[in-house]
Amino acid sequence: MTSQGAASRPATHIVLVLSGKGGVGKSTVTTELALTLADAGKRVGVLDIDLTGPSLPEMFGLAGRQVHQSSSG
C-alpha cells in the first residue's frame, strides 16, 4: 500500500505499447511488462485505450470488476 504522498507523485517514466495493426500482442506485452515491473517493486499503472474493447482487464484477471476512481489515484 502506498502513502498519500507517494500516490500523488507524477510519473517519471511513461512506456507506450503501440501498433497500427491488431492481433500483434500489444496487450500481452503490456501485461508482462507491467507485472515484471511491479514484481521489481516499481509503481505501475496501465491505461488500455482499445477502440474495439479493452482486453487488459481479462488478462489481469479483473474482467467484470468495477473501476474505482478517487482523488488520490
mmCIF file of N, CA and C in Angstrom:
data_model
loop_
_atom_site.group_PDB
_atom_site.id
_atom_site.type_symbol
_atom_site.label_atom_id
_atom_site.label_comp_id
_atom_site.label_asym_id
_atom_site.label_seq_id
_atom_site.Cartn_x
_atom_site.Cartn_y
_atom_site.Cartn_z
ATOM 1 N N MET A 1 0.845 -1.170 0.000
ATOM 2 C CA MET A 1 0.000 0.000 0.000
ATOM 3 C C MET A 1 0.891 1.234 0.000
ATOM 4 N N THR A 2 0.560 2.223 -0.806
ATOM 5 C CA THR A 2 1.375 3.435 -0.883
ATOM 6 C C THR A 2 0.792 4.511 0.010
ATOM 7 N N SER A 3 1.649 5.425 0.446
ATOM 8 C CA SER A 3 1.170 6.544 1.245
ATOM 9 C C SER A 3 0.545 7.595 0.335
ATOM 10 N N GLN A 4 -0.179 8.511 0.916
ATOM 11 C CA GLN A 4 -0.830 9.569 0.147
ATOM 12 C C GLN A 4 0.186 10.354 -0.666
ATOM 13 N N GLY A 5 1.353 10.659 -0.094
ATOM 14 C CA GLY A 5 2.375 11.417 -0.808
ATOM 15 C C GLY A 5 2.919 10.668 -2.006
ATOM 16 N N ALA A 6 3.129 9.374 -1.850
ATOM 17 C CA ALA A 6 3.651 8.576 -2.962
ATOM 18 C C ALA A 6 2.634 8.464 -4.086
ATOM 19 N N ALA A 7 1.370 8.396 -3.744
ATOM 20 C CA ALA A 7 0.329 8.242 -4.765
ATOM 21 C C ALA A 7 0.173 9.500 -5.607
ATOM 22 N N SER A 8 0.555 10.652 -5.078
ATOM 23 C CA SER A 8 0.348 11.897 -5.809
ATOM 24 C C SER A 8 1.576 12.350 -6.603
ATOM 25 N N ARG A 9 2.669 11.589 -6.552
ATOM 26 C CA ARG A 9 3.860 11.950 -7.331
ATOM 27 C C ARG A 9 3.588 11.743 -8.817
ATOM 28 N N PRO A 10 4.114 12.634 -9.652
ATOM 29 C CA PRO A 10 3.933 12.444 -11.099
ATOM 30 C C PRO A 10 4.770 11.274 -11.606
ATOM 31 N N ALA A 11 4.356 10.715 -12.718
ATOM 32 C CA ALA A 11 5.105 9.617 -13.332
ATOM 33 C C ALA A 11 6.458 10.127 -13.787
ATOM 34 N N THR A 12 7.485 9.316 -13.570
ATOM 35 C CA THR A 12 8.822 9.703 -14.022
ATOM 36 C C THR A 12 9.166 9.054 -15.361
ATOM 37 N N HIS A 13 8.521 7.945 -15.666
ATOM 38 C CA HIS A 13 8.742 7.259 -16.942
ATOM 39 C C HIS A 13 7.392 6.813 -17.490
ATOM 40 N N ILE A 14 7.210 6.968 -18.778
ATOM 41 C CA ILE A 14 5.990 6.517 -19.444
ATOM 42 C C ILE A 14 6.402 5.631 -20.610
ATOM 43 N N VAL A 15 5.823 4.440 -20.681
ATOM 44 C CA VAL A 15 6.104 3.497 -21.762
ATOM 45 C C VAL A 15 4.818 3.328 -22.556
ATOM 46 N N LEU A 16 4.910 3.490 -23.854
ATOM 47 C CA LEU A 16 3.763 3.338 -24.737
ATOM 48 C C LEU A 16 3.949 2.087 -25.577
ATOM 49 N N VAL A 17 2.968 1.190 -25.525
ATOM 50 C CA VAL A 17 2.986 -0.011 -26.362
ATOM 51 C C VAL A 17 1.949 0.243 -27.448
ATOM 52 N N LEU A 18 2.396 0.356 -28.701
ATOM 53 C CA LEU A 18 1.545 0.825 -29.780
ATOM 54 C C LEU A 18 1.806 0.057 -31.058
ATOM 55 N N SER A 19 0.753 -0.178 -31.812
ATOM 56 C CA SER A 19 0.869 -0.766 -33.141
ATOM 57 C C SER A 19 -0.341 -0.336 -33.948
ATOM 58 N N GLY A 20 -0.170 -0.193 -35.238
ATOM 59 C CA GLY A 20 -1.282 0.161 -36.112
ATOM 60 C C GLY A 20 -2.077 -1.050 -36.565
ATOM 61 N N LYS A 21 -1.684 -2.222 -36.111
ATOM 62 C CA LYS A 21 -2.337 -3.464 -36.525
ATOM 63 C C LYS A 21 -2.825 -4.215 -35.292
ATOM 64 N N GLY A 22 -3.944 -4.872 -35.422
ATOM 65 C CA GLY A 22 -4.470 -5.677 -34.327
ATOM 66 C C GLY A 22 -3.867 -7.065 -34.313
ATOM 67 N N GLY A 23 -3.939 -7.689 -33.148
ATOM 68 C CA GLY A 23 -3.518 -9.072 -33.040
ATOM 69 C C GLY A 23 -2.033 -9.318 -33.032
ATOM 70 N N VAL A 24 -1.244 -8.311 -32.668
ATOM 71 C CA VAL A 24 0.213 -8.473 -32.676
ATOM 72 C C VAL A 24 0.803 -8.657 -31.277
ATOM 73 N N GLY A 25 -0.037 -8.678 -30.249
ATOM 74 C CA GLY A 25 0.447 -8.938 -28.894
ATOM 75 C C GLY A 25 0.659 -7.734 -28.018
ATOM 76 N N LYS A 26 0.038 -6.606 -28.357
ATOM 77 C CA LYS A 26 0.220 -5.389 -27.536
ATOM 78 C C LYS A 26 -0.238 -5.617 -26.100
ATOM 79 N N SER A 27 -1.386 -6.233 -25.925
ATOM 80 C CA SER A 27 -1.912 -6.468 -24.577
ATOM 81 C C SER A 27 -1.046 -7.459 -23.814
ATOM 82 N N THR A 28 -0.542 -8.462 -24.488
ATOM 83 C CA THR A 28 0.336 -9.444 -23.837
ATOM 84 C C THR A 28 1.633 -8.785 -23.393
ATOM 85 N N VAL A 29 2.238 -7.982 -24.257
ATOM 86 C CA VAL A 29 3.478 -7.277 -23.909
ATOM 87 C C VAL A 29 3.222 -6.312 -22.756
ATOM 88 N N THR A 30 2.125 -5.571 -22.819
ATOM 89 C CA THR A 30 1.786 -4.619 -21.759
ATOM 90 C C THR A 30 1.601 -5.321 -20.425
ATOM 91 N N THR A 31 0.870 -6.436 -20.422
ATOM 92 C CA THR A 31 0.631 -7.191 -19.192
ATOM 93 C C THR A 31 1.934 -7.717 -18.611
ATOM 94 N N GLU A 32 2.756 -8.348 -19.426
ATOM 95 C CA GLU A 32 4.009 -8.916 -18.943
ATOM 96 C C GLU A 32 4.961 -7.829 -18.442
ATOM 97 N N LEU A 33 5.023 -6.706 -19.157
ATOM 98 C CA LEU A 33 5.877 -5.601 -18.739
ATOM 99 C C LEU A 33 5.410 -5.032 -17.398
ATOM 100 N N ALA A 34 4.112 -4.812 -17.258
ATOM 101 C CA ALA A 34 3.568 -4.257 -16.014
ATOM 102 C C ALA A 34 3.801 -5.196 -14.838
ATOM 103 N N LEU A 35 3.569 -6.486 -15.024
ATOM 104 C CA LEU A 35 3.768 -7.447 -13.935
ATOM 105 C C LEU A 35 5.237 -7.576 -13.558
ATOM 106 N N THR A 36 6.109 -7.546 -14.549
ATOM 107 C CA THR A 36 7.547 -7.632 -14.280
ATOM 108 C C THR A 36 8.034 -6.414 -13.501
ATOM 109 N N LEU A 37 7.596 -5.232 -13.920
ATOM 110 C CA LEU A 37 7.990 -4.005 -13.202
ATOM 111 C C LEU A 37 7.423 -3.988 -11.788
ATOM 112 N N ALA A 38 6.177 -4.418 -11.626
ATOM 113 C CA ALA A 38 5.568 -4.472 -10.294
ATOM 114 C C ALA A 38 6.312 -5.462 -9.395
ATOM 115 N N ASP A 39 6.692 -6.608 -9.938
ATOM 116 C CA ASP A 39 7.459 -7.587 -9.168
ATOM 117 C C ASP A 39 8.817 -7.035 -8.744
ATOM 118 N N ALA A 40 9.340 -6.082 -9.524
ATOM 119 C CA ALA A 40 10.623 -5.449 -9.199
ATOM 120 C C ALA A 40 10.444 -4.295 -8.214
ATOM 121 N N GLY A 41 9.218 -4.101 -7.728
ATOM 122 C CA GLY A 41 8.968 -3.066 -6.733
ATOM 123 C C GLY A 41 8.609 -1.703 -7.305
ATOM 124 N N LYS A 42 8.398 -1.625 -8.593
ATOM 125 C CA LYS A 42 8.041 -0.348 -9.220
ATOM 126 C C LYS A 42 6.538 -0.117 -9.107
ATOM 127 N N ARG A 43 6.149 1.158 -9.055
ATOM 128 C CA ARG A 43 4.728 1.516 -9.100
ATOM 129 C C ARG A 43 4.324 1.535 -10.556
ATOM 130 N N VAL A 44 3.252 0.828 -10.887
ATOM 131 C CA VAL A 44 2.849 0.658 -12.276
ATOM 132 C C VAL A 44 1.372 0.999 -12.436
ATOM 133 N N GLY A 45 1.081 1.711 -13.508
ATOM 134 C CA GLY A 45 -0.302 1.965 -13.901
ATOM 135 C C GLY A 45 -0.445 1.613 -15.371
ATOM 136 N N VAL A 46 -1.614 1.079 -15.736
ATOM 137 C CA VAL A 46 -1.864 0.690 -17.121
ATOM 138 C C VAL A 46 -3.160 1.339 -17.582
ATOM 139 N N LEU A 47 -3.124 1.945 -18.759
ATOM 140 C CA LEU A 47 -4.313 2.529 -19.377
ATOM 141 C C LEU A 47 -4.525 1.827 -20.701
ATOM 142 N N ASP A 48 -5.678 1.171 -20.853
ATOM 143 C CA ASP A 48 -5.996 0.414 -22.075
ATOM 144 C C ASP A 48 -7.006 1.228 -22.881
ATOM 145 N N ILE A 49 -6.557 1.768 -23.995
ATOM 146 C CA ILE A 49 -7.431 2.544 -24.874
ATOM 147 C C ILE A 49 -7.598 1.741 -26.155
ATOM 148 N N ASP A 50 -8.504 0.784 -26.103
ATOM 149 C CA ASP A 50 -8.751 -0.102 -27.234
ATOM 150 C C ASP A 50 -10.123 0.212 -27.799
ATOM 151 N N LEU A 51 -10.173 0.644 -29.039
ATOM 152 C CA LEU A 51 -11.432 1.058 -29.644
ATOM 153 C C LEU A 51 -12.420 -0.093 -29.818
ATOM 154 N N THR A 52 -11.925 -1.317 -29.925
ATOM 155 C CA THR A 52 -12.827 -2.459 -30.114
ATOM 156 C C THR A 52 -13.168 -3.157 -28.810
ATOM 157 N N GLY A 53 -12.651 -2.678 -27.718
ATOM 158 C CA GLY A 53 -12.935 -3.264 -26.411
ATOM 159 C C GLY A 53 -11.650 -3.646 -25.707
ATOM 160 N N PRO A 54 -11.460 -3.155 -24.480
ATOM 161 C CA PRO A 54 -10.221 -3.417 -23.755
ATOM 162 C C PRO A 54 -10.092 -4.896 -23.379
ATOM 163 N N SER A 55 -8.910 -5.467 -23.569
ATOM 164 C CA SER A 55 -8.666 -6.857 -23.203
ATOM 165 C C SER A 55 -7.799 -6.982 -21.953
ATOM 166 N N LEU A 56 -7.203 -5.893 -21.504
ATOM 167 C CA LEU A 56 -6.322 -5.968 -20.341
ATOM 168 C C LEU A 56 -7.042 -6.388 -19.062
ATOM 169 N N PRO A 57 -8.280 -5.957 -18.809
ATOM 170 C CA PRO A 57 -8.937 -6.449 -17.588
ATOM 171 C C PRO A 57 -9.008 -7.977 -17.543
ATOM 172 N N GLU A 58 -9.253 -8.597 -18.669
ATOM 173 C CA GLU A 58 -9.294 -10.059 -18.721
ATOM 174 C C GLU A 58 -7.903 -10.650 -18.481
ATOM 175 N N MET A 59 -6.874 -10.042 -19.046
ATOM 176 C CA MET A 59 -5.516 -10.566 -18.896
ATOM 177 C C MET A 59 -5.009 -10.433 -17.459
ATOM 178 N N PHE A 60 -5.489 -9.416 -16.737
ATOM 179 C CA PHE A 60 -5.106 -9.229 -15.343
ATOM 180 C C PHE A 60 -6.044 -9.959 -14.388
ATOM 181 N N GLY A 61 -7.039 -10.669 -14.933
ATOM 182 C CA GLY A 61 -7.996 -11.390 -14.093
ATOM 183 C C GLY A 61 -9.015 -10.486 -13.436
ATOM 184 N N LEU A 62 -9.315 -9.356 -14.067
ATOM 185 C CA LEU A 62 -10.229 -8.375 -13.488
ATOM 186 C C LEU A 62 -11.498 -8.181 -14.306
ATOM 187 N N ALA A 63 -11.788 -9.073 -15.241
ATOM 188 C CA ALA A 63 -12.976 -8.926 -16.093
ATOM 189 C C ALA A 63 -14.235 -8.865 -15.226
ATOM 190 N N GLY A 64 -15.104 -7.919 -15.546
ATOM 191 C CA GLY A 64 -16.356 -7.760 -14.820
ATOM 192 C C GLY A 64 -16.267 -6.929 -13.557
ATOM 193 N N ARG A 65 -15.068 -6.514 -13.168
ATOM 194 C CA ARG A 65 -14.903 -5.708 -11.952
ATOM 195 C C ARG A 65 -15.172 -4.241 -12.266
ATOM 196 N N GLN A 66 -15.566 -3.486 -11.281
ATOM 197 C CA GLN A 66 -15.836 -2.069 -11.417
ATOM 198 C C GLN A 66 -14.535 -1.261 -11.346
ATOM 199 N N VAL A 67 -14.505 -0.153 -12.054
ATOM 200 C CA VAL A 67 -13.367 0.758 -11.992
ATOM 201 C C VAL A 67 -13.545 1.653 -10.788
ATOM 202 N N HIS A 68 -12.494 1.778 -9.995
ATOM 203 C CA HIS A 68 -12.525 2.646 -8.819
ATOM 204 C C HIS A 68 -11.718 3.900 -9.121
ATOM 205 N N GLN A 69 -12.312 5.041 -8.871
ATOM 206 C CA GLN A 69 -11.636 6.310 -9.104
ATOM 207 C C GLN A 69 -11.704 7.139 -7.833
ATOM 208 N N SER A 70 -10.591 7.771 -7.504
ATOM 209 C CA SER A 70 -10.573 8.652 -6.336
ATOM 210 C C SER A 70 -9.622 9.808 -6.617
ATOM 211 N N SER A 71 -9.678 10.813 -5.785
ATOM 212 C CA SER A 71 -8.821 11.978 -5.983
ATOM 213 C C SER A 71 -7.349 11.651 -5.740
ATOM 214 N N SER A 72 -7.063 10.559 -5.030
ATOM 215 C CA SER A 72 -5.671 10.190 -4.767
ATOM 216 C C SER A 72 -5.118 9.165 -5.758
ATOM 217 N N GLY A 73 -5.904 8.827 -6.775
ATOM 218 C CA GLY A 73 -5.396 7.906 -7.781
ATOM 219 C C GLY A 73 -6.051 6.562 -7.767
#
